[in-house]
Short mmCIF file of C-alpha atoms in Angstrom, two decimals:
data_model
loop_
_atom_site.label_atom_id
_atom_site.label_comp_id
_atom_site.label_asym_id
_atom_site.label_seq_id
_atom_site.Cartn_x
_atom_site.Cartn_y
_atom_site.Cartn_z
CA UNK A 1 60.81 40.59 63.68
CA UNK A 2 62.30 43.76 62.85
CA UNK A 3 65.71 42.21 62.31
CA UNK A 4 64.05 39.40 60.28
CA UNK A 5 62.31 41.81 58.21
CA UNK A 6 65.39 43.91 57.71
CA UNK A 7 67.57 40.96 56.76
CA UNK A 8 64.70 39.88 54.34
CA UNK A 9 64.38 43.48 52.70
CA UNK A 10 68.49 43.53 52.49
CA UNK A 11 68.22 40.00 50.92
CA UNK A 12 65.67 41.07 48.38
CA UNK A 13 67.66 44.12 47.59
CA UNK A 14 70.88 42.25 47.00
CA UNK A 15 68.96 39.66 44.94
CA UNK A 16 67.44 42.43 42.96
CA UNK A 17 70.81 44.18 42.35
CA UNK A 18 72.34 40.83 41.15
CA UNK A 19 69.44 40.50 38.80
CA UNK A 20 69.88 43.95 37.59
CA UNK A 21 73.77 43.18 37.01
CA UNK A 22 72.92 40.00 35.31
CA UNK A 23 70.62 41.90 32.76
CA UNK A 24 73.11 44.55 32.18
CA UNK A 25 75.57 41.88 31.29
CA UNK A 26 72.89 40.39 28.85
CA UNK A 27 72.38 43.94 27.41
CA UNK A 28 76.04 44.14 26.65
CA UNK A 29 75.90 40.90 24.98
CA UNK A 30 73.17 41.89 22.87
CA UNK A 31 74.94 45.09 21.66
CA UNK A 32 78.18 42.82 20.77
CA UNK A 33 76.10 40.26 19.01
CA UNK A 34 74.52 43.14 16.90
CA UNK A 35 77.75 44.67 16.18
CA UNK A 36 78.93 41.18 14.81
CA UNK A 37 75.97 40.93 12.57
CA UNK A 38 76.51 44.42 11.28
CA UNK A 39 80.00 43.47 10.28
CA UNK A 40 78.93 40.30 8.72
CA UNK A 41 76.29 41.97 6.64
CA UNK A 42 78.60 44.78 5.56
CA UNK A 43 80.97 42.15 4.27
CA UNK A 44 78.31 40.42 2.36
CA UNK A 45 77.06 43.73 0.92
CA UNK A 46 80.53 44.56 -0.31
CA UNK A 47 80.97 40.97 -1.76
CA UNK A 48 77.51 41.08 -3.59
CA UNK A 49 78.23 44.56 -5.26
CA UNK A 50 81.82 43.36 -6.20
CA UNK A 51 80.45 40.11 -7.77
CA UNK A 52 77.82 42.09 -9.68
CA UNK A 53 80.46 44.35 -10.99
CA UNK A 54 82.51 41.44 -12.27
CA UNK A 55 79.67 39.19 -13.30
CA UNK A 56 76.56 41.56 -14.15
CA UNK A 57 74.53 38.97 -12.46
CA UNK A 58 71.30 40.45 -11.17
CA UNK A 59 70.96 37.63 -8.47
CA UNK A 60 73.88 39.29 -6.76
CA UNK A 61 71.99 42.67 -6.41
CA UNK A 62 69.15 40.57 -4.65
CA UNK A 63 71.89 39.17 -2.11
CA UNK A 64 73.06 42.54 -1.64
CA UNK A 65 69.52 44.12 -1.02
CA UNK A 66 68.67 41.44 1.37
CA UNK A 67 71.89 41.95 3.22
CA UNK A 68 71.11 45.89 3.37
CA UNK A 69 67.56 44.96 4.86
CA UNK A 70 69.15 42.69 7.62
CA UNK A 71 71.83 45.24 8.39
CA UNK A 72 69.34 48.11 8.75
CA UNK A 73 67.55 45.98 11.42
CA UNK A 74 70.73 45.22 13.45
CA UNK A 75 71.42 49.00 13.09
CA UNK A 76 68.16 50.00 14.70
CA UNK A 77 68.72 47.33 17.46
CA UNK A 78 72.20 48.65 18.06
CA UNK A 79 70.94 52.19 18.13
CA UNK A 80 68.08 51.27 20.53
CA UNK A 81 70.53 49.35 22.88
CA UNK A 82 73.16 51.96 23.00
CA UNK A 83 70.71 55.05 23.40
CA UNK A 84 71.68 55.34 26.96
CA UNK A 85 75.41 55.62 26.13
CA UNK A 86 76.20 59.06 24.64
CA UNK A 87 79.68 58.07 23.34
CA UNK A 88 78.31 54.94 21.60
CA UNK A 89 75.36 57.01 20.35
CA UNK A 90 77.87 59.24 18.65
CA UNK A 91 79.86 56.40 17.11
CA UNK A 92 76.58 54.99 15.94
CA UNK A 93 75.81 58.39 14.12
CA UNK A 94 79.31 58.22 12.62
CA UNK A 95 78.78 54.79 11.35
CA UNK A 96 75.39 55.59 9.89
CA UNK A 97 77.04 58.34 7.97
CA UNK A 98 79.64 56.31 6.47
CA UNK A 99 77.40 53.29 5.77
CA UNK A 100 75.17 55.73 3.90
CA UNK A 101 78.21 56.90 1.88
CA UNK A 102 79.17 53.29 1.14
CA UNK A 103 75.47 52.53 -0.03
CA UNK A 104 75.69 55.59 -2.43
CA UNK A 105 78.97 54.16 -3.83
CA UNK A 106 77.27 50.75 -4.29
CA UNK A 107 74.31 52.31 -6.17
CA UNK A 108 76.56 54.14 -8.41
CA UNK A 109 78.55 51.01 -9.16
CA UNK A 110 75.38 49.23 -10.09
CA UNK A 111 74.32 51.98 -12.22
CA UNK A 112 77.55 52.21 -14.13
CA UNK A 113 77.69 48.50 -14.57
CA UNK A 114 74.16 48.28 -15.85
CA UNK A 115 74.29 51.31 -18.14
CA UNK A 116 78.02 51.61 -19.19
CA UNK A 117 79.39 48.26 -18.70
CA UNK A 118 82.20 46.61 -16.54
CA UNK A 119 85.11 48.94 -17.64
CA UNK A 120 83.10 52.13 -16.40
CA UNK A 121 82.36 50.28 -13.11
CA UNK A 122 85.87 49.39 -12.63
CA UNK A 123 87.28 52.68 -13.47
CA UNK A 124 84.87 54.22 -10.87
CA UNK A 125 85.84 51.58 -8.33
CA UNK A 126 89.41 52.45 -8.98
CA UNK A 127 88.80 56.15 -8.13
CA UNK A 128 86.06 55.79 -5.35
CA UNK A 129 87.05 55.79 -1.71
CA UNK A 130 85.94 52.46 -1.11
CA UNK A 131 89.17 51.46 0.97
CA UNK A 132 88.87 54.65 3.07
CA UNK A 133 85.10 54.10 3.92
CA UNK A 134 85.59 50.35 4.62
CA UNK A 135 88.46 51.15 6.97
CA UNK A 136 86.23 53.88 8.72
CA UNK A 137 83.61 51.21 9.14
CA UNK A 138 85.85 48.74 10.52
CA UNK A 139 87.44 51.48 12.88
CA UNK A 140 84.07 52.58 14.14
CA UNK A 141 82.73 49.10 14.68
CA UNK A 142 86.13 48.16 16.45
CA UNK A 143 85.55 51.25 18.82
CA UNK A 144 82.21 50.22 19.63
CA UNK A 145 83.02 46.80 19.98
CA UNK A 146 85.99 47.67 22.39
CA UNK A 147 83.67 50.05 24.27
CA UNK A 148 81.17 47.23 24.83
CA UNK A 149 83.68 44.79 25.91
CA UNK A 150 85.01 47.39 28.43
CA UNK A 151 81.54 47.67 29.63
CA UNK A 152 81.21 43.82 29.74
CA UNK A 153 84.34 43.51 31.95
CA UNK A 154 83.01 46.18 34.49
CA UNK A 155 79.52 44.76 34.58
CA UNK A 156 80.88 41.06 35.01
CA UNK A 157 82.81 42.53 38.08
CA UNK A 158 79.63 44.23 39.16
CA UNK A 159 77.56 41.10 38.73
CA UNK A 160 80.14 39.04 40.62
CA UNK A 161 79.94 41.59 43.39
CA UNK A 162 76.40 41.35 43.33
CA UNK A 163 76.34 37.44 43.60
CA UNK A 164 78.88 37.62 46.49
CA UNK A 165 76.56 40.03 48.37
CA UNK A 166 73.73 37.67 47.88
CA UNK A 167 75.67 34.72 49.10
CA UNK A 168 76.67 36.92 51.95
CA UNK A 169 73.28 38.18 52.68
CA UNK A 170 72.21 34.35 52.49
CA UNK A 171 74.82 33.55 55.13
CA UNK A 172 73.74 36.53 57.04
CA UNK A 173 70.20 35.06 56.97
CA UNK A 174 71.34 31.67 57.77
CA UNK A 175 73.38 33.08 60.79
CA UNK A 176 70.37 34.98 61.89
CA UNK A 177 67.99 31.87 61.75
CA UNK A 178 70.68 29.87 63.69
CA UNK A 179 70.60 32.72 66.22
CA UNK A 180 66.98 32.79 66.43
CA UNK A 181 66.87 28.96 66.76
CA UNK A 182 69.52 29.20 69.64
CA UNK A 183 67.54 31.93 71.32
CA UNK A 184 64.39 30.08 70.95
CA UNK A 185 65.93 26.92 72.28
CA UNK A 186 66.62 28.80 75.59
CA UNK A 187 63.06 30.15 75.77
CA UNK A 188 61.69 26.66 74.99
CA UNK A 189 63.45 25.41 78.34
CA UNK A 190 61.66 28.18 80.38
CA UNK A 191 58.45 28.47 78.59
CA UNK A 192 58.24 25.53 76.06
CA UNK A 193 54.55 25.79 75.25
CA UNK A 194 54.04 29.59 74.97
CA UNK A 195 57.25 29.96 72.94
CA UNK A 196 56.91 27.05 70.52
CA UNK A 197 53.84 28.60 68.82
CA UNK A 198 55.60 31.97 68.50
CA UNK A 199 58.70 30.28 67.01
CA UNK A 200 56.67 28.37 64.52
CA UNK A 201 54.84 31.54 63.33
CA UNK A 202 58.08 33.38 62.82
CA UNK A 203 59.83 30.65 60.88
CA UNK A 204 57.01 29.93 58.77
CA UNK A 205 56.83 33.87 57.71
CA UNK A 206 60.68 33.73 56.66
CA UNK A 207 60.94 33.44 52.82
CA UNK A 208 63.06 30.28 52.90
CA UNK A 209 62.63 26.46 53.30
CA UNK A 210 63.31 25.41 56.86
CA UNK A 211 63.10 21.97 58.24
CA UNK A 212 64.64 19.85 61.16
CA UNK A 213 65.32 16.07 60.59
CA UNK A 214 66.25 13.69 63.17
CA UNK A 215 69.17 10.94 62.96
CA UNK A 216 66.75 8.31 61.58
CA UNK A 217 66.07 10.85 58.75
CA UNK A 218 62.56 11.66 60.00
CA UNK A 219 61.18 15.19 59.93
CA UNK A 220 60.66 16.56 63.22
CA UNK A 221 59.59 20.14 62.04
CA UNK A 222 59.17 21.92 58.56
CA UNK A 223 58.01 25.49 57.84
CA UNK A 224 55.07 26.38 55.58
CA UNK A 225 57.14 27.11 52.62
CA UNK A 226 58.93 23.85 52.80
CA UNK A 227 55.64 21.82 53.22
CA UNK A 228 53.93 23.63 50.41
CA UNK A 229 56.88 22.77 48.00
CA UNK A 230 57.67 19.24 48.73
CA UNK A 231 54.22 17.81 50.37
CA UNK A 232 51.41 20.24 49.39
CA UNK A 233 48.81 17.59 49.92
CA UNK A 234 49.88 16.88 53.61
CA UNK A 235 48.71 19.21 56.46
CA UNK A 236 51.74 18.03 58.30
CA UNK A 237 54.61 15.83 57.57
CA UNK A 238 56.30 15.48 60.95
CA UNK A 239 57.17 11.80 61.58
CA UNK A 240 57.35 11.14 57.86
CA UNK A 241 60.80 9.69 56.31
CA UNK A 242 62.74 12.08 53.94
CA UNK A 243 62.72 9.24 51.20
CA UNK A 244 58.90 9.31 51.38
CA UNK A 245 58.50 13.09 51.20
CA UNK A 246 61.27 13.74 48.58
CA UNK A 247 60.62 10.78 46.30
CA UNK A 248 63.11 8.21 45.22
CA UNK A 249 64.48 10.49 42.21
CA UNK A 250 65.22 13.36 44.74
CA UNK A 251 66.15 11.38 47.53
CA UNK A 252 68.94 9.61 45.41
CA UNK A 253 70.43 13.02 44.89
CA UNK A 254 70.30 14.16 48.65
CA UNK A 255 71.05 10.85 50.29
CA UNK A 256 74.87 10.94 50.05
CA UNK A 257 74.86 14.60 51.39
CA UNK A 258 72.63 13.56 54.23
CA UNK A 259 74.91 10.81 55.12
CA UNK A 260 77.81 13.48 55.29
CA UNK A 261 75.78 15.90 57.47
CA UNK A 262 74.69 13.04 59.95
CA UNK A 263 78.52 12.55 60.36
CA UNK A 264 78.88 16.17 61.57
CA UNK A 265 79.83 17.76 58.15
CA UNK A 266 77.71 20.88 57.03
CA UNK A 267 76.71 20.45 53.39
CA UNK A 268 75.69 23.19 50.77
CA UNK A 269 74.71 22.39 47.23
CA UNK A 270 72.34 23.88 44.40
CA UNK A 271 69.82 21.23 42.88
CA UNK A 272 66.81 21.43 40.56
CA UNK A 273 63.89 19.30 42.52
CA UNK A 274 61.26 20.52 40.13
CA UNK A 275 61.69 21.24 36.41
CA UNK A 276 62.51 24.93 36.07
CA UNK A 277 62.93 25.35 39.79
CA UNK A 278 66.25 25.77 41.36
CA UNK A 279 67.15 26.04 45.12
CA UNK A 280 70.30 26.33 47.24
CA UNK A 281 70.07 24.07 50.14
CA UNK A 282 72.18 24.00 53.38
CA UNK A 283 72.53 21.05 55.78
CA UNK A 284 73.59 21.94 59.28
CA UNK A 285 74.13 19.14 61.69
CA UNK A 286 72.73 19.33 65.40
CA UNK A 287 74.69 17.76 68.12
CA UNK A 288 74.07 17.27 71.68
CA UNK A 289 76.28 17.89 74.77
CA UNK A 290 78.29 14.82 74.01
CA UNK A 291 78.94 16.00 70.50
CA UNK A 292 76.85 13.24 68.77
CA UNK A 293 74.86 14.12 65.94
CA UNK A 294 71.09 14.02 66.74
CA UNK A 295 69.83 15.47 63.51
CA UNK A 296 70.38 18.24 60.96
CA UNK A 297 68.68 21.35 60.04
CA UNK A 298 67.64 22.29 56.51
CA UNK A 299 67.90 25.67 55.07
CA UNK A 300 67.06 26.57 51.45
CA UNK A 301 66.47 29.49 49.17
CA UNK A 302 64.84 29.62 45.64
CA UNK A 303 67.45 30.78 43.18
CA UNK A 304 65.67 30.20 39.95
CA UNK A 305 66.12 33.77 38.57
CA UNK A 306 69.73 33.69 39.21
CA UNK A 307 70.23 30.36 37.46
CA UNK A 308 68.15 31.70 34.40
CA UNK A 309 70.22 34.59 34.40
CA UNK A 310 73.23 32.62 34.43
CA UNK A 311 72.00 30.23 31.50
CA UNK A 312 71.11 33.16 29.40
CA UNK A 313 74.45 34.72 29.80
CA UNK A 314 75.98 31.08 28.91
CA UNK A 315 73.82 31.01 25.87
CA UNK A 316 74.62 34.50 24.90
CA UNK A 317 78.55 33.76 25.17
CA UNK A 318 78.13 30.73 23.17
CA UNK A 319 76.13 32.33 20.31
CA UNK A 320 78.74 35.04 20.35
CA UNK A 321 81.66 32.64 20.14
CA UNK A 322 79.67 31.02 17.28
CA UNK A 323 79.23 34.12 15.45
CA UNK A 324 82.80 35.11 15.74
CA UNK A 325 83.99 31.74 14.35
CA UNK A 326 81.55 32.08 11.53
CA UNK A 327 82.97 35.64 10.86
CA UNK A 328 86.43 34.32 10.68
CA UNK A 329 85.53 31.50 8.27
CA UNK A 330 83.51 34.07 6.06
CA UNK A 331 86.29 36.73 6.29
CA UNK A 332 88.70 34.01 5.33
CA UNK A 333 86.80 32.82 2.38
CA UNK A 334 86.15 36.46 1.39
CA UNK A 335 89.87 37.14 1.34
CA UNK A 336 90.43 34.08 -0.87
CA UNK A 337 87.69 35.10 -3.03
CA UNK A 338 89.22 38.62 -3.34
CA UNK A 339 92.58 36.94 -4.15
CA UNK A 340 91.12 34.86 -6.75
CA UNK A 341 89.44 37.78 -8.46
CA UNK A 342 92.80 39.73 -8.58
CA UNK A 343 94.45 36.60 -9.96
CA UNK A 344 91.65 36.47 -12.74
CA UNK A 345 92.35 40.10 -13.53
CA UNK A 346 96.00 39.71 -13.72
CA UNK A 347 96.49 36.26 -15.20
CA UNK A 348 97.74 36.13 -18.78
CA UNK A 349 97.45 32.50 -19.33
CA UNK A 350 95.31 29.51 -18.22
CA UNK A 351 97.99 27.74 -16.13
CA UNK A 352 99.07 30.86 -14.56
CA UNK A 353 95.30 31.59 -13.46
CA UNK A 354 94.91 27.85 -12.01
CA UNK A 355 98.23 27.87 -10.15
CA UNK A 356 97.28 31.52 -8.86
CA UNK A 357 93.89 30.30 -7.58
CA UNK A 358 95.19 27.32 -5.72
CA UNK A 359 97.98 29.33 -4.17
CA UNK A 360 95.31 31.74 -2.95
CA UNK A 361 93.18 29.02 -1.44
CA UNK A 362 96.23 27.75 0.59
CA UNK A 363 98.31 30.83 1.40
CA UNK A 364 95.50 33.23 1.87
CA UNK A 365 92.38 31.01 2.65
CA UNK A 366 94.64 28.77 4.98
CA UNK A 367 93.03 25.54 3.63
CA UNK A 368 95.64 22.44 3.66
CA UNK A 369 95.40 21.62 0.00
CA UNK A 370 93.53 22.86 -3.34
CA UNK A 371 93.68 21.17 -6.63
CA UNK A 372 92.21 21.90 -10.10
CA UNK A 373 91.38 18.80 -12.23
CA UNK A 374 90.66 19.25 -15.92
CA UNK A 375 89.47 16.67 -18.27
CA UNK A 376 91.49 15.66 -21.05
CA UNK A 377 90.51 14.38 -24.70
CA UNK A 378 90.12 10.89 -23.30
CA UNK A 379 87.78 11.84 -20.62
CA UNK A 380 90.36 11.29 -17.73
CA UNK A 381 90.61 13.72 -15.09
CA UNK A 382 94.22 15.10 -14.69
CA UNK A 383 95.69 17.22 -11.98
CA UNK A 384 96.62 20.36 -13.75
CA UNK A 385 97.30 22.70 -10.71
CA UNK A 386 97.81 22.29 -7.10
CA UNK A 387 99.06 23.83 -3.77
CA UNK A 388 99.64 21.93 -0.65
CA UNK A 389 100.28 18.44 -1.67
CA UNK A 390 103.47 17.01 -0.16
CA UNK A 391 104.62 15.25 -3.26
CA UNK A 392 103.73 17.96 -5.59
CA UNK A 393 101.92 18.03 -8.76
CA UNK A 394 103.89 14.85 -9.85
CA UNK A 395 102.97 12.75 -6.78
CA UNK A 396 99.44 14.17 -7.28
CA UNK A 397 99.26 12.72 -11.06
CA UNK A 398 100.77 9.54 -10.13
CA UNK A 399 98.01 8.90 -7.70
CA UNK A 400 95.50 10.05 -10.14
CA UNK A 401 96.69 7.69 -12.68
CA UNK A 402 96.65 4.70 -10.19
CA UNK A 403 93.25 5.55 -9.07
CA UNK A 404 92.05 6.62 -12.69
CA UNK A 405 88.70 4.33 -12.91
CA UNK A 406 87.32 5.57 -9.28
CA UNK A 407 88.37 8.99 -9.87
CA UNK A 408 86.82 9.28 -13.30
CA UNK A 409 83.31 7.58 -12.08
CA UNK A 410 83.07 9.95 -9.22
CA UNK A 411 83.93 13.19 -10.68
CA UNK A 412 81.89 12.40 -13.84
CA UNK A 413 79.04 12.08 -11.51
CA UNK A 414 79.70 15.43 -9.75
CA UNK A 415 80.37 17.17 -13.03
CA UNK A 416 77.23 15.84 -14.49
CA UNK A 417 75.18 16.80 -11.52
CA UNK A 418 76.60 20.30 -11.63
CA UNK A 419 76.38 20.85 -7.91
CA UNK A 420 79.01 21.50 -5.34
CA UNK A 421 79.48 18.38 -3.06
CA UNK A 422 81.09 18.03 0.44
CA UNK A 423 82.23 14.68 2.02
CA UNK A 424 83.96 14.33 5.51
CA UNK A 425 86.67 11.94 6.14
CA UNK A 426 84.33 9.79 8.28
CA UNK A 427 82.08 9.14 5.33
CA UNK A 428 82.61 6.04 3.16
CA UNK A 429 82.53 6.44 -0.55
CA UNK A 430 79.26 5.34 -2.06
CA UNK A 431 77.46 5.56 -5.39
CA UNK A 432 77.14 9.26 -4.97
CA UNK A 433 79.97 10.08 -2.71
CA UNK A 434 83.20 11.91 -3.63
CA UNK A 435 86.43 9.98 -4.46
CA UNK A 436 88.95 9.60 -1.73
CA UNK A 437 91.00 12.54 -2.83
CA UNK A 438 94.46 12.66 -1.15
CA UNK A 439 95.09 15.27 1.41
CA UNK A 440 98.12 16.06 3.68
CA UNK A 441 96.08 15.33 6.81
CA UNK A 442 92.59 13.57 7.13
CA UNK A 443 89.65 15.94 6.63
CA UNK A 444 86.83 16.81 4.60
CA UNK A 445 86.82 18.00 1.04
CA UNK A 446 84.70 20.21 -1.21
CA UNK A 447 84.34 19.44 -4.87
CA UNK A 448 83.18 22.31 -7.38
CA UNK A 449 82.35 21.55 -10.88
CA UNK A 450 83.86 23.93 -13.25
CA UNK A 451 81.69 24.51 -16.28
CA UNK A 452 82.46 26.54 -19.43
CA UNK A 453 80.09 27.22 -22.15
CA UNK A 454 77.48 24.96 -20.55
CA UNK A 455 79.81 21.87 -20.42
CA UNK A 456 81.92 20.58 -17.53
CA UNK A 457 85.51 20.89 -17.95
CA UNK A 458 86.73 19.67 -14.44
CA UNK A 459 86.80 20.46 -10.85
CA UNK A 460 88.13 22.38 -8.13
CA UNK A 461 88.86 20.42 -4.72
CA UNK A 462 89.47 22.32 -1.60
CA UNK A 463 90.55 20.24 1.47
CA UNK A 464 90.40 20.90 5.18
CA UNK A 465 91.80 19.36 8.26
CA UNK A 466 89.75 16.83 10.15
CA UNK A 467 89.34 19.17 13.21
CA UNK A 468 87.53 21.65 11.27
CA UNK A 469 84.46 21.82 9.01
CA UNK A 470 82.75 24.13 6.35
CA UNK A 471 80.12 26.48 7.17
CA UNK A 472 77.27 27.25 4.75
CA UNK A 473 78.37 30.71 3.84
CA UNK A 474 81.90 29.39 3.42
CA UNK A 475 80.94 26.68 1.16
CA UNK A 476 79.01 29.29 -0.92
CA UNK A 477 81.90 31.49 -1.12
CA UNK A 478 84.18 28.66 -2.23
CA UNK A 479 81.60 27.87 -4.82
CA UNK A 480 81.61 31.42 -6.06
CA UNK A 481 85.20 31.09 -6.27
CA UNK A 482 85.10 28.19 -8.47
CA UNK A 483 82.49 29.83 -10.69
CA UNK A 484 84.99 32.88 -11.02
CA UNK A 485 87.76 30.50 -12.02
CA UNK A 486 85.57 28.69 -14.70
CA UNK A 487 84.48 32.21 -16.11
CA UNK A 488 88.34 33.20 -16.10
CA UNK A 489 89.28 29.90 -17.83
CA UNK A 490 86.54 30.45 -20.34
CA UNK A 491 87.78 34.06 -21.04
CA UNK A 492 91.36 33.06 -21.65
CA UNK A 493 90.39 30.26 -23.80
CA UNK A 494 88.15 32.57 -25.78
CA UNK A 495 90.89 35.24 -26.11
CA UNK A 496 93.36 32.55 -27.18
CA UNK A 497 90.89 31.19 -29.73
CA UNK A 498 90.20 34.68 -31.11
CA UNK A 499 94.19 35.23 -31.36
CA UNK A 500 94.42 31.93 -33.40
CA UNK A 501 91.59 32.96 -35.45
CA UNK A 502 93.19 36.44 -36.26
CA UNK A 503 96.50 34.81 -36.78
CA UNK A 504 95.09 32.42 -39.51
CA UNK A 505 92.86 35.08 -41.26
CA UNK A 506 96.10 37.10 -41.38
CA UNK A 507 98.11 34.53 -43.11
CA UNK A 508 95.19 33.82 -45.42
CA UNK A 509 95.16 37.22 -46.72
CA UNK A 510 98.72 38.24 -46.48
CA UNK A 511 100.58 34.99 -47.53
CA UNK A 512 100.68 32.50 -50.57
CA UNK A 513 99.53 29.11 -49.28
CA UNK A 514 101.90 27.38 -51.60
CA UNK A 515 105.05 29.51 -51.37
CA UNK A 516 104.58 30.93 -47.88
CA UNK A 517 105.56 34.44 -49.34
CA UNK A 518 103.61 37.73 -49.09
CA UNK A 519 101.10 38.37 -51.69
CA UNK A 520 101.21 42.00 -51.50
CA UNK A 521 103.94 44.23 -52.89
CA UNK A 522 106.79 44.40 -50.56
CA UNK A 523 109.89 46.94 -50.16
CA UNK A 524 113.09 46.14 -51.93
CA UNK A 525 115.14 46.30 -49.08
CA UNK A 526 113.00 43.79 -47.07
CA UNK A 527 111.47 41.52 -49.67
CA UNK A 528 113.81 41.69 -53.04
CA UNK A 529 115.93 38.73 -51.91
CA UNK A 530 112.78 36.47 -51.21
CA UNK A 531 111.13 37.72 -54.39
CA UNK A 532 114.21 36.57 -56.55
CA UNK A 533 114.35 33.22 -54.89
CA UNK A 534 110.63 32.72 -55.65
CA UNK A 535 111.07 33.68 -59.34
CA UNK A 536 114.02 31.17 -59.85
CA UNK A 537 112.29 28.45 -57.86
CA UNK A 538 108.62 28.55 -58.97
CA UNK A 539 109.06 30.48 -62.26
CA UNK A 540 106.56 33.01 -61.13
CA UNK A 541 106.61 36.69 -61.66
CA UNK A 542 106.63 39.03 -58.49
CA UNK A 543 106.61 42.75 -58.91
CA UNK A 544 108.81 44.15 -56.34
CA UNK A 545 109.08 47.93 -55.87
#
């Protein structure tokens, strides 16, 4: 009994250590997930502040404030989770300091944009240490992430070690049970009646499922735990068949393994006999003196907690991978948006702006193709700028001309609706579907209406490979790029119209409409020949001094 109790205690201790190791691994995953969320919200805050500085739209401030609130929640959670780690706590304090500094800069940019305008905000951004603080945030987050990943490796090793110890303890218990059974068999031969009752008592107290089944698959003996688990309504199941006790569904799982153990092959497997209950089952054949199998022993243990910990770790790993993929997509869209903003600030002409935006989407955003379609005076949509099409702008225009009715009908519907639309390559065109826009590889396409002065002037289409999709945040950022592009086109057209107006006004005030000569006095050296020609030709008098 002392040996059995010691082994049970050791098994419990090993199982407890394994559970603790699993919890530590889950704790590390929680920290990593929190750090990833902090990084995402930090990017969102910076993007919203930048968009407000460029557009002055108060909705961007609301987005920023919501992102700040979410980030504060994640920061508090990370601080709580890392409170037992001095180095991580110190890094958290540094992160808190630099984040507060960046919040101050964001508030300052907001105040300047509201009170003094975009130029003042831009000047402050050019002088403020935004890049330095951004790099500090990335560095601190990277150091915390690397430390947690190092801890994760160590804790995974510890968990595996604990699992191995648990398996070893189970094997030790199994060996102990076999030893007890063998010793009891010798005692049965000498004192069968007296020893049988004692043996049943011992086996019934072992925290495991134990049974013996004969070669005809009928129970000879089961302990209390086994009976209470599989036949709680029967006082004794000796003589009953395995199929009858387990039921058809569970027997269908166990039958192939029973056939193998009755051939003399030991079996071991994990199964879920009841919803939410997991067990590890061992089948050990019993052979007589001639080596023939006369039955088999069943030894099982409950491993529900271990399975739950494994499932939780699997879910955490999946969630972490999903967050990393989302972060990569958002980061790529953010880089594209930033490149588009730079192009808008630097472009001196509409064509230059359109080409720069398409190149940014393909070269920086890594999208296969991007096209700007502008509506001409006849109402047709013409590819005006593109990047990524294998046949270039000429091939794209040829395709558009060949499919002009379908392209115009579909794009008119999107522009009139005014909403960004997405269609995958598996969807068929319908009354409200996107046109089958060409792409170098099959895949989905996002079409964003371009609106200037309240009216649609065309679309921006962004294509993606068939193996990838568009995330919600990514599509939102693409939509913002399209809005920025429309704003830039509107600004350039306004500037061009103003220049033409100034030129016309200048000519009206400085030149005669009939002769084309200046109406004001001019210098003799510059205008005298023109004045003389005007006198002889038109018989008009010009005073030149």
